[in-house]
């Protein structure tokens, strides 16, 4: 009898350009998943096709179109930034191809197509916890500094609203461009305003530059604390950020230092396969996205099909390296724990060490 065609996963990532660390992390995690779980699912051979979109949404759209029309992929996956995820949503809908968003984190993305399932997180999910923590910890005034696009605007809104609700005061809201940001003039403004803390969202890969300039301007010495979602203390870069990062508190869904057996195995094997590179929250989004795809394919007995795969993705419950998670069948977002973490030195290295947890957090952006 005829051999079934391979099950094709089109993985679109920023492998070059400003978001290249995201592409590198996710590709490594996807390859680790395949190495650990094999390339055959329910008797069906799995084929991975990796494409670089350089994080330009026009390129993401063209590459996705080619993958669907020419390669006839069964699933589209990856999507390093929000504009790339949104650019592909109409293609997913029209071709009934599941689109697994492994990185991008603006709340509204899952509303752009009923074929989108997300294995990363949302900024409202991560930011609200900080809006509760800060006022209880002697932070009464803040300035927010965010990258000026979807996730930054979500972070600014959801952090500020909760912070205000808890009696805090936002002195100013600053936004920096996504491409080639210069943080210096914004940080000078923050220094002049002298808030108790600066709340930051920048995408993965940009945190080290913020931290460096924050230190160079002596803002920490001037008594301004740095807080944010965990994107700014990105584990991909954290260990090279130096003393200025010590004590920075963030809220996020994943830390390389998360203490569980499942995470220890994930981190050890990831680092071994990637010359000591630490997996960050992008890697865990890619790894869990692969689990979601594999389990869905299993549920179809290897047959696949857009609608059947989508049905198999909804409602999955499993233990991720980040902790227990489930794919909300209604919203197609991931429900997960959000941890409060503080940067500390342990065994000569910097880590985001968890000290508190909010369990089973849904995306607050969907409950309006
Ligand atoms: C997005 C990108 C990031 O690198 C990140 O840390 C969070 C969100 C985004 O574009 O959605």
Tab-separated table of C-alpha atoms and ligand atoms in Angstrom:
chain	number	residue	atom	x	y	z
A	1	UNK	CA	0.000	0.000	0.000
A	2	UNK	CA	1.040	3.585	-0.526
A	3	UNK	CA	3.226	5.213	2.108
A	4	UNK	CA	1.446	8.170	3.772
A	5	UNK	CA	2.961	11.554	2.909
A	6	UNK	CA	5.070	13.076	5.692
A	7	UNK	CA	3.342	15.310	8.216
A	8	UNK	CA	4.874	18.714	7.540
A	9	UNK	CA	5.445	21.420	10.147
A	10	UNK	CA	6.355	24.804	8.654
A	11	UNK	CA	8.347	26.626	11.344
A	12	UNK	CA	8.660	30.355	10.596
A	13	UNK	CA	11.090	32.223	12.846
A	14	UNK	CA	13.282	35.325	12.935
A	15	UNK	CA	16.679	33.625	12.428
A	16	UNK	CA	18.415	36.908	11.502
A	17	UNK	CA	17.865	40.550	12.479
A	18	UNK	CA	16.845	42.110	15.783
A	19	UNK	CA	14.806	39.126	16.993
A	20	UNK	CA	17.351	36.424	16.086
A	21	UNK	CA	17.768	35.213	19.677
A	22	UNK	CA	14.081	34.233	19.647
A	23	UNK	CA	14.553	32.213	16.461
A	24	UNK	CA	17.670	30.506	17.785
A	25	UNK	CA	15.978	29.555	21.072
A	26	UNK	CA	12.810	28.198	19.478
A	27	UNK	CA	14.542	26.260	16.717
A	28	UNK	CA	16.826	24.616	19.302
A	29	UNK	CA	13.849	23.695	21.503
A	30	UNK	CA	11.864	22.264	18.581
A	31	UNK	CA	14.858	20.131	17.546
A	32	UNK	CA	15.294	18.984	21.161
A	33	UNK	CA	11.630	17.919	21.271
A	34	UNK	CA	12.087	15.870	18.098
A	35	UNK	CA	15.356	14.342	19.356
A	36	UNK	CA	13.640	13.288	22.600
A	37	UNK	CA	10.338	12.106	21.095
A	38	UNK	CA	11.287	10.815	17.681
A	39	UNK	CA	10.219	11.922	14.199
A	40	UNK	CA	7.357	9.450	13.815
A	41	UNK	CA	3.950	10.052	15.427
A	42	UNK	CA	1.182	7.416	15.232
A	43	UNK	CA	3.054	5.819	12.341
A	44	UNK	CA	3.353	9.104	10.438
A	45	UNK	CA	6.768	10.559	9.613
A	46	UNK	CA	7.168	14.175	10.741
A	47	UNK	CA	9.080	16.625	8.571
A	48	UNK	CA	10.231	20.007	9.864
A	49	UNK	CA	10.700	22.897	7.413
A	50	UNK	CA	12.400	25.949	8.981
A	51	UNK	CA	12.129	29.378	7.304
A	52	UNK	CA	13.653	32.709	8.312
A	53	UNK	CA	11.234	35.661	8.157
A	54	UNK	CA	13.851	38.161	9.463
A	55	UNK	CA	10.928	39.344	11.691
A	56	UNK	CA	9.430	41.382	8.829
A	57	UNK	CA	5.683	40.640	8.632
A	58	UNK	CA	5.557	40.933	4.814
A	59	UNK	CA	8.172	38.191	4.630
A	60	UNK	CA	6.300	36.088	7.214
A	61	UNK	CA	3.146	36.323	5.088
A	62	UNK	CA	4.927	35.398	1.833
A	63	UNK	CA	6.777	32.475	3.440
A	64	UNK	CA	3.562	31.157	5.050
A	65	UNK	CA	1.751	31.367	1.709
A	66	UNK	CA	4.540	29.365	0.020
A	67	UNK	CA	4.548	26.776	2.802
A	68	UNK	CA	0.793	26.269	2.520
A	69	UNK	CA	0.495	26.335	-1.287
A	70	UNK	CA	3.762	24.724	-2.451
A	71	UNK	CA	4.870	22.542	0.460
A	72	UNK	CA	1.307	21.751	1.613
A	73	UNK	CA	2.306	21.943	5.285
A	74	UNK	CA	-0.084	20.474	7.839
A	75	UNK	CA	0.740	23.027	10.552
A	76	UNK	CA	2.275	26.508	10.630
A	77	UNK	CA	4.309	27.285	13.752
A	78	UNK	CA	6.782	29.767	15.275
A	79	UNK	CA	6.063	33.539	14.942
A	80	UNK	CA	8.663	35.545	16.858
A	81	UNK	CA	6.793	38.824	17.059
A	82	UNK	CA	3.180	39.956	17.083
A	83	UNK	CA	3.096	41.576	13.598
A	84	UNK	CA	4.357	38.295	12.080
A	85	UNK	CA	1.696	36.227	13.858
A	86	UNK	CA	-1.047	38.648	12.773
A	87	UNK	CA	0.174	38.709	9.151
A	88	UNK	CA	-0.398	34.955	8.833
A	89	UNK	CA	-3.794	34.730	10.581
A	90	UNK	CA	-5.883	35.208	7.376
A	91	UNK	CA	-3.859	32.460	5.636
A	92	UNK	CA	-4.498	30.069	8.538
A	93	UNK	CA	-8.228	30.808	8.431
A	94	UNK	CA	-8.577	30.543	4.672
A	95	UNK	CA	-6.553	27.323	4.322
A	96	UNK	CA	-7.838	25.808	7.619
A	97	UNK	CA	-4.250	25.292	8.762
A	98	UNK	CA	-3.572	25.307	12.517
A	99	UNK	CA	-1.206	28.176	13.408
A	100	UNK	CA	0.728	27.450	16.594
A	101	UNK	CA	2.062	30.722	18.029
A	102	UNK	CA	5.162	29.825	20.057
A	103	UNK	CA	6.465	33.322	20.883
A	104	UNK	CA	4.270	36.324	20.072
A	105	UNK	CA	2.306	37.484	23.118
A	106	UNK	CA	-0.145	40.307	22.398
A	107	UNK	CA	-3.467	39.285	23.935
A	108	UNK	CA	-5.573	39.822	20.796
A	109	UNK	CA	-3.572	37.447	18.534
A	110	UNK	CA	-5.758	34.409	19.244
A	111	UNK	CA	-8.813	36.439	18.179
A	112	UNK	CA	-7.327	37.028	14.705
A	113	UNK	CA	-8.108	33.455	13.543
A	114	UNK	CA	-10.020	30.470	14.968
A	115	UNK	CA	-7.048	28.355	13.753
A	116	UNK	CA	-4.547	30.026	16.120
A	117	UNK	CA	-3.411	28.139	19.227
A	118	UNK	CA	-0.817	29.737	21.511
A	119	UNK	CA	1.892	28.011	23.564
A	120	UNK	CA	3.731	31.158	24.747
A	121	UNK	CA	1.928	33.595	27.085
A	122	UNK	CA	0.212	36.969	26.988
A	123	UNK	CA	1.537	40.255	28.329
A	124	UNK	CA	-1.638	40.932	30.378
A	125	UNK	CA	-1.144	37.487	31.970
A	126	UNK	CA	2.398	38.378	33.048
A	127	UNK	CA	1.954	42.101	33.824
A	128	UNK	CA	-1.031	42.068	36.192
A	129	UNK	CA	0.935	40.177	38.872
A	130	UNK	CA	3.499	42.989	38.961
A	131	UNK	CA	0.696	45.545	39.402
A	132	UNK	CA	-0.268	43.693	42.578
A	133	UNK	CA	3.241	43.067	43.873
A	134	UNK	CA	4.747	46.551	43.474
A	135	UNK	CA	2.405	48.620	45.712
A	136	UNK	CA	2.810	46.064	48.507
A	137	UNK	CA	6.568	46.475	48.302
A	138	UNK	CA	7.081	50.207	48.815
A	139	UNK	CA	6.632	51.155	45.180
A	140	UNK	CA	4.057	53.968	45.126
A	141	UNK	CA	5.134	55.836	41.970
A	142	UNK	CA	6.296	54.427	38.638
A	143	UNK	CA	7.179	55.428	35.102
A	144	UNK	CA	6.409	52.807	32.467
A	145	UNK	CA	8.762	52.252	29.516
A	146	UNK	CA	7.568	49.883	26.803
A	147	UNK	CA	8.333	48.997	23.210
A	148	UNK	CA	5.749	50.721	21.053
A	149	UNK	CA	3.714	47.868	19.576
A	150	UNK	CA	1.135	45.248	20.633
A	151	UNK	CA	2.814	43.502	23.573
A	152	UNK	CA	4.250	46.763	24.966
A	153	UNK	CA	0.872	48.470	24.810
A	154	UNK	CA	-0.736	45.453	26.525
A	155	UNK	CA	1.940	45.466	29.252
A	156	UNK	CA	1.579	49.217	29.830
A	157	UNK	CA	-2.222	49.039	30.021
A	158	UNK	CA	-2.614	45.962	32.211
A	159	UNK	CA	0.223	46.823	34.599
A	160	UNK	CA	-0.906	50.461	34.976
A	161	UNK	CA	-4.579	49.672	35.492
A	162	UNK	CA	-3.821	47.202	38.267
A	163	UNK	CA	-1.189	49.452	39.823
A	164	UNK	CA	-3.634	52.409	39.887
A	165	UNK	CA	-6.381	50.190	41.299
A	166	UNK	CA	-3.997	49.300	44.142
A	167	UNK	CA	-3.377	52.960	44.930
A	168	UNK	CA	-0.176	53.534	42.942
A	169	UNK	CA	0.593	56.541	40.758
A	170	UNK	CA	1.930	56.423	37.182
A	171	UNK	CA	4.057	59.557	36.602
A	172	UNK	CA	4.574	59.023	32.880
A	173	UNK	CA	4.162	56.405	30.151
A	174	UNK	CA	7.062	56.229	27.697
A	175	UNK	CA	7.208	54.208	24.461
A	176	UNK	CA	10.319	53.349	22.437
A	177	UNK	CA	10.358	52.134	18.824
A	178	UNK	CA	10.742	48.417	18.050
A	179	UNK	CA	13.460	48.920	15.416
A	180	UNK	CA	16.836	50.277	16.591
A	181	UNK	CA	15.662	51.652	19.934
A	182	UNK	CA	17.794	54.261	21.733
A	183	UNK	CA	16.857	54.048	25.406
A	184	UNK	CA	19.128	56.921	26.563
A	185	UNK	CA	16.768	59.925	26.209
A	186	UNK	CA	13.907	57.951	27.802
A	187	UNK	CA	16.040	56.865	30.746
A	188	UNK	CA	17.195	60.461	31.259
A	189	UNK	CA	13.557	61.492	31.512
A	190	UNK	CA	12.916	58.733	34.071
A	191	UNK	CA	15.900	59.907	36.097
A	192	UNK	CA	14.496	63.422	36.210
A	193	UNK	CA	11.031	62.196	37.278
A	194	UNK	CA	12.564	60.058	40.076
A	195	UNK	CA	9.802	57.442	40.457
A	196	UNK	CA	10.132	54.668	43.045
A	197	UNK	CA	10.424	52.241	40.140
A	198	UNK	CA	10.692	51.996	36.372
A	199	UNK	CA	8.382	49.336	34.889
A	200	UNK	CA	9.831	47.928	31.649
A	201	UNK	CA	8.616	45.777	28.785
A	202	UNK	CA	11.006	45.182	25.901
A	203	UNK	CA	10.932	42.112	23.656
A	204	UNK	CA	13.258	39.177	24.247
A	205	UNK	CA	16.811	40.121	23.262
A	206	UNK	CA	16.532	43.843	24.114
A	207	UNK	CA	16.791	43.551	27.902
A	208	UNK	CA	20.586	43.684	28.144
A	209	UNK	CA	20.725	47.087	26.415
A	210	UNK	CA	18.128	48.545	28.804
A	211	UNK	CA	19.939	47.128	31.826
A	212	UNK	CA	23.318	48.467	30.665
A	213	UNK	CA	22.048	52.012	30.133
A	214	UNK	CA	20.055	51.902	33.385
A	215	UNK	CA	23.328	51.107	35.189
A	216	UNK	CA	25.449	53.619	33.247
A	217	UNK	CA	23.090	56.436	34.234
A	218	UNK	CA	23.367	55.418	37.889
A	219	UNK	CA	19.608	55.012	38.152
A	220	UNK	CA	19.865	52.134	40.599
A	221	UNK	CA	22.242	54.214	42.759
A	222	UNK	CA	19.724	57.087	42.594
A	223	UNK	CA	17.202	54.770	44.267
A	224	UNK	CA	15.036	53.954	41.232
A	225	UNK	CA	14.116	50.274	41.163
A	226	UNK	CA	13.684	48.328	37.942
A	227	UNK	CA	10.630	46.057	37.634
A	228	UNK	CA	8.823	44.511	34.681
A	229	UNK	CA	7.636	41.372	33.009
A	230	UNK	CA	10.354	38.726	32.709
A	231	UNK	CA	11.208	39.696	29.134
A	232	UNK	CA	13.690	42.284	30.477
A	233	UNK	CA	15.645	39.750	32.562
A	234	UNK	CA	15.604	37.268	29.661
A	235	UNK	CA	17.533	34.120	30.616
A	236	UNK	CA	19.159	34.175	27.170
A	237	UNK	CA	21.132	37.265	28.270
A	238	UNK	CA	20.750	37.509	32.048
A	239	UNK	CA	24.061	35.970	33.009
A	240	UNK	CA	25.977	38.705	31.148
A	241	UNK	CA	23.972	41.625	32.544
A	242	UNK	CA	26.206	42.162	35.579
A	243	UNK	CA	25.637	43.620	39.047
A	244	UNK	CA	22.984	46.121	37.908
A	245	UNK	CA	20.529	43.239	37.371
A	246	UNK	CA	20.842	41.970	40.958
A	247	UNK	CA	17.595	42.426	42.877
A	248	UNK	CA	15.453	43.163	39.827
A	249	UNK	CA	11.957	41.706	40.402
A	250	UNK	CA	9.811	40.569	37.475
A	251	UNK	CA	6.661	38.523	36.899
A	252	UNK	CA	6.707	35.800	34.232
A	253	UNK	CA	5.634	32.304	33.282
A	254	UNK	CA	9.082	30.731	32.936
A	255	UNK	CA	12.512	30.873	34.530
A	256	UNK	CA	15.419	28.575	33.608
A	257	UNK	CA	15.787	28.175	37.384
A	258	UNK	CA	12.228	26.843	37.858
A	259	UNK	CA	12.657	24.063	40.443
A	260	UNK	CA	11.021	20.912	39.048
A	261	UNK	CA	12.270	17.572	37.768
A	262	UNK	CA	10.663	18.186	34.364
A	263	UNK	CA	12.461	21.509	34.032
A	264	UNK	CA	15.806	20.160	35.191
A	265	UNK	CA	15.669	17.514	32.464
A	266	UNK	CA	14.629	20.113	29.863
A	267	UNK	CA	17.380	22.570	30.855
A	268	UNK	CA	20.129	19.935	31.128
A	269	UNK	CA	19.359	18.390	27.752
A	270	UNK	CA	18.845	21.754	26.035
A	271	UNK	CA	22.183	23.076	27.315
A	272	UNK	CA	23.962	19.876	26.390
A	273	UNK	CA	22.667	20.037	22.822
A	274	UNK	CA	23.427	23.764	22.427
A	275	UNK	CA	26.937	24.406	23.783
A	276	UNK	CA	25.726	25.576	27.180
A	277	UNK	CA	23.069	28.013	25.907
A	278	UNK	CA	20.391	28.529	28.587
A	279	UNK	CA	16.837	27.925	27.401
A	280	UNK	CA	14.666	31.005	27.938
A	281	UNK	CA	10.884	31.503	27.875
A	282	UNK	CA	10.919	31.451	24.071
A	283	UNK	CA	12.481	27.983	24.096
A	284	UNK	CA	9.780	26.662	26.427
A	285	UNK	CA	7.084	28.103	24.124
A	286	UNK	CA	8.608	26.216	21.191
A	287	UNK	CA	9.031	22.989	23.151
A	288	UNK	CA	5.448	23.006	24.454
A	289	UNK	CA	4.133	23.998	21.021
A	290	UNK	CA	5.674	20.807	19.649
A	291	UNK	CA	3.999	18.759	22.361
A	292	UNK	CA	0.653	20.329	21.450
A	293	UNK	CA	1.205	19.416	17.769
A	294	UNK	CA	2.423	15.859	18.493
A	295	UNK	CA	-0.463	15.093	20.884
A	296	UNK	CA	-3.017	16.433	18.411
A	297	UNK	CA	-1.552	14.326	15.597
A	298	UNK	CA	-1.664	11.280	17.903
A	299	UNK	CA	-5.354	11.941	18.624
A	300	UNK	CA	-6.102	11.842	14.886
A	301	UNK	CA	-4.318	8.475	14.644
A	302	UNK	CA	-1.706	10.068	12.381
A	303	UNK	CA	-4.309	11.274	9.893
A	304	UNK	CA	-4.130	14.984	10.640
A	305	UNK	CA	-6.456	17.426	8.874
A	306	UNK	CA	-6.787	21.057	9.956
A	307	UNK	CA	-10.054	20.859	11.880
A	308	UNK	CA	-9.250	17.504	13.513
A	309	UNK	CA	-5.822	18.753	14.608
A	310	UNK	CA	-7.317	21.938	15.996
A	311	UNK	CA	-9.869	19.931	17.983
A	312	UNK	CA	-7.021	17.770	19.315
A	313	UNK	CA	-5.067	20.831	20.434
A	314	UNK	CA	-7.906	22.385	22.419
A	315	UNK	CA	-8.130	21.377	26.055
A	316	UNK	CA	-4.744	19.660	26.318
A	317	UNK	CA	-3.450	19.460	29.904
A	318	UNK	CA	0.172	18.652	30.635
A	319	UNK	CA	3.205	19.381	32.765
A	320	UNK	CA	5.480	21.841	30.987
A	321	UNK	CA	9.017	22.691	32.130
A	322	UNK	CA	7.324	25.932	33.323
A	323	UNK	CA	4.816	24.045	35.523
A	324	UNK	CA	1.263	22.742	34.965
A	325	UNK	CA	-0.525	24.210	31.921
A	326	UNK	CA	-3.618	23.758	29.802
A	327	UNK	CA	-4.800	24.975	26.419
A	328	UNK	CA	-8.080	26.803	27.039
A	329	UNK	CA	-10.560	25.336	24.534
A	330	UNK	CA	-12.523	28.604	24.335
A	331	UNK	CA	-9.706	31.091	23.811
A	332	UNK	CA	-6.975	28.750	22.491
A	333	UNK	CA	-4.570	30.489	24.886
A	334	UNK	CA	-2.376	28.757	27.410
A	335	UNK	CA	-3.444	28.903	31.077
A	336	UNK	CA	-0.431	28.772	33.369
A	337	UNK	CA	1.231	29.843	36.615
A	338	UNK	CA	2.770	33.301	36.817
A	339	UNK	CA	5.794	33.516	39.100
A	340	UNK	CA	7.351	36.445	40.928
A	341	UNK	CA	11.107	36.211	40.583
A	342	UNK	CA	14.135	38.125	41.814
A	343	UNK	CA	17.533	38.173	40.115
A	344	UNK	CA	20.080	36.659	42.465
A	345	UNK	CA	23.572	35.233	42.245
A	346	UNK	CA	23.879	31.517	42.871
A	347	UNK	CA	27.017	29.457	42.227
A	348	UNK	CA	28.555	32.511	40.524
A	349	UNK	CA	25.729	32.921	37.998
A	350	UNK	CA	22.686	35.179	37.738
A	351	UNK	CA	19.243	33.554	37.852
A	352	UNK	CA	15.597	34.597	38.056
A	353	UNK	CA	14.767	32.862	41.362
A	354	UNK	CA	11.047	32.338	41.990
A	355	UNK	CA	9.686	33.469	45.373
A	356	UNK	CA	5.910	33.505	44.847
A	357	UNK	CA	3.330	32.086	42.423
A	358	UNK	CA	-0.135	32.886	41.103
A	359	UNK	CA	-1.691	29.621	39.977
A	360	UNK	CA	-3.609	28.866	36.769
A	361	UNK	CA	-3.706	32.411	35.400
A	362	UNK	CA	-5.929	32.938	32.330
A	363	UNK	CA	-5.290	35.782	29.910
A	364	UNK	CA	-6.965	38.804	31.566
A	365	UNK	CA	-7.239	40.326	28.086
A	366	UNK	CA	-10.041	37.873	27.214
A	367	UNK	CA	-12.358	38.532	30.165
A	368	UNK	CA	-13.569	41.972	29.026
B	1	LIG	C1	6.654	39.601	21.713
B	1	LIG	C2	7.984	39.425	21.414
B	1	LIG	C3	8.881	39.176	22.433
B	1	LIG	O1	10.188	38.992	22.163
B	1	LIG	C4	8.451	39.116	23.761
B	1	LIG	O2	9.360	38.890	24.727
B	1	LIG	C5	7.114	39.283	24.051
B	1	LIG	C6	6.206	39.534	23.020
B	1	LIG	C7	5.695	39.901	20.618
B	1	LIG	O3	6.081	40.484	19.603
B	1	LIG	O4	4.511	39.557	20.753
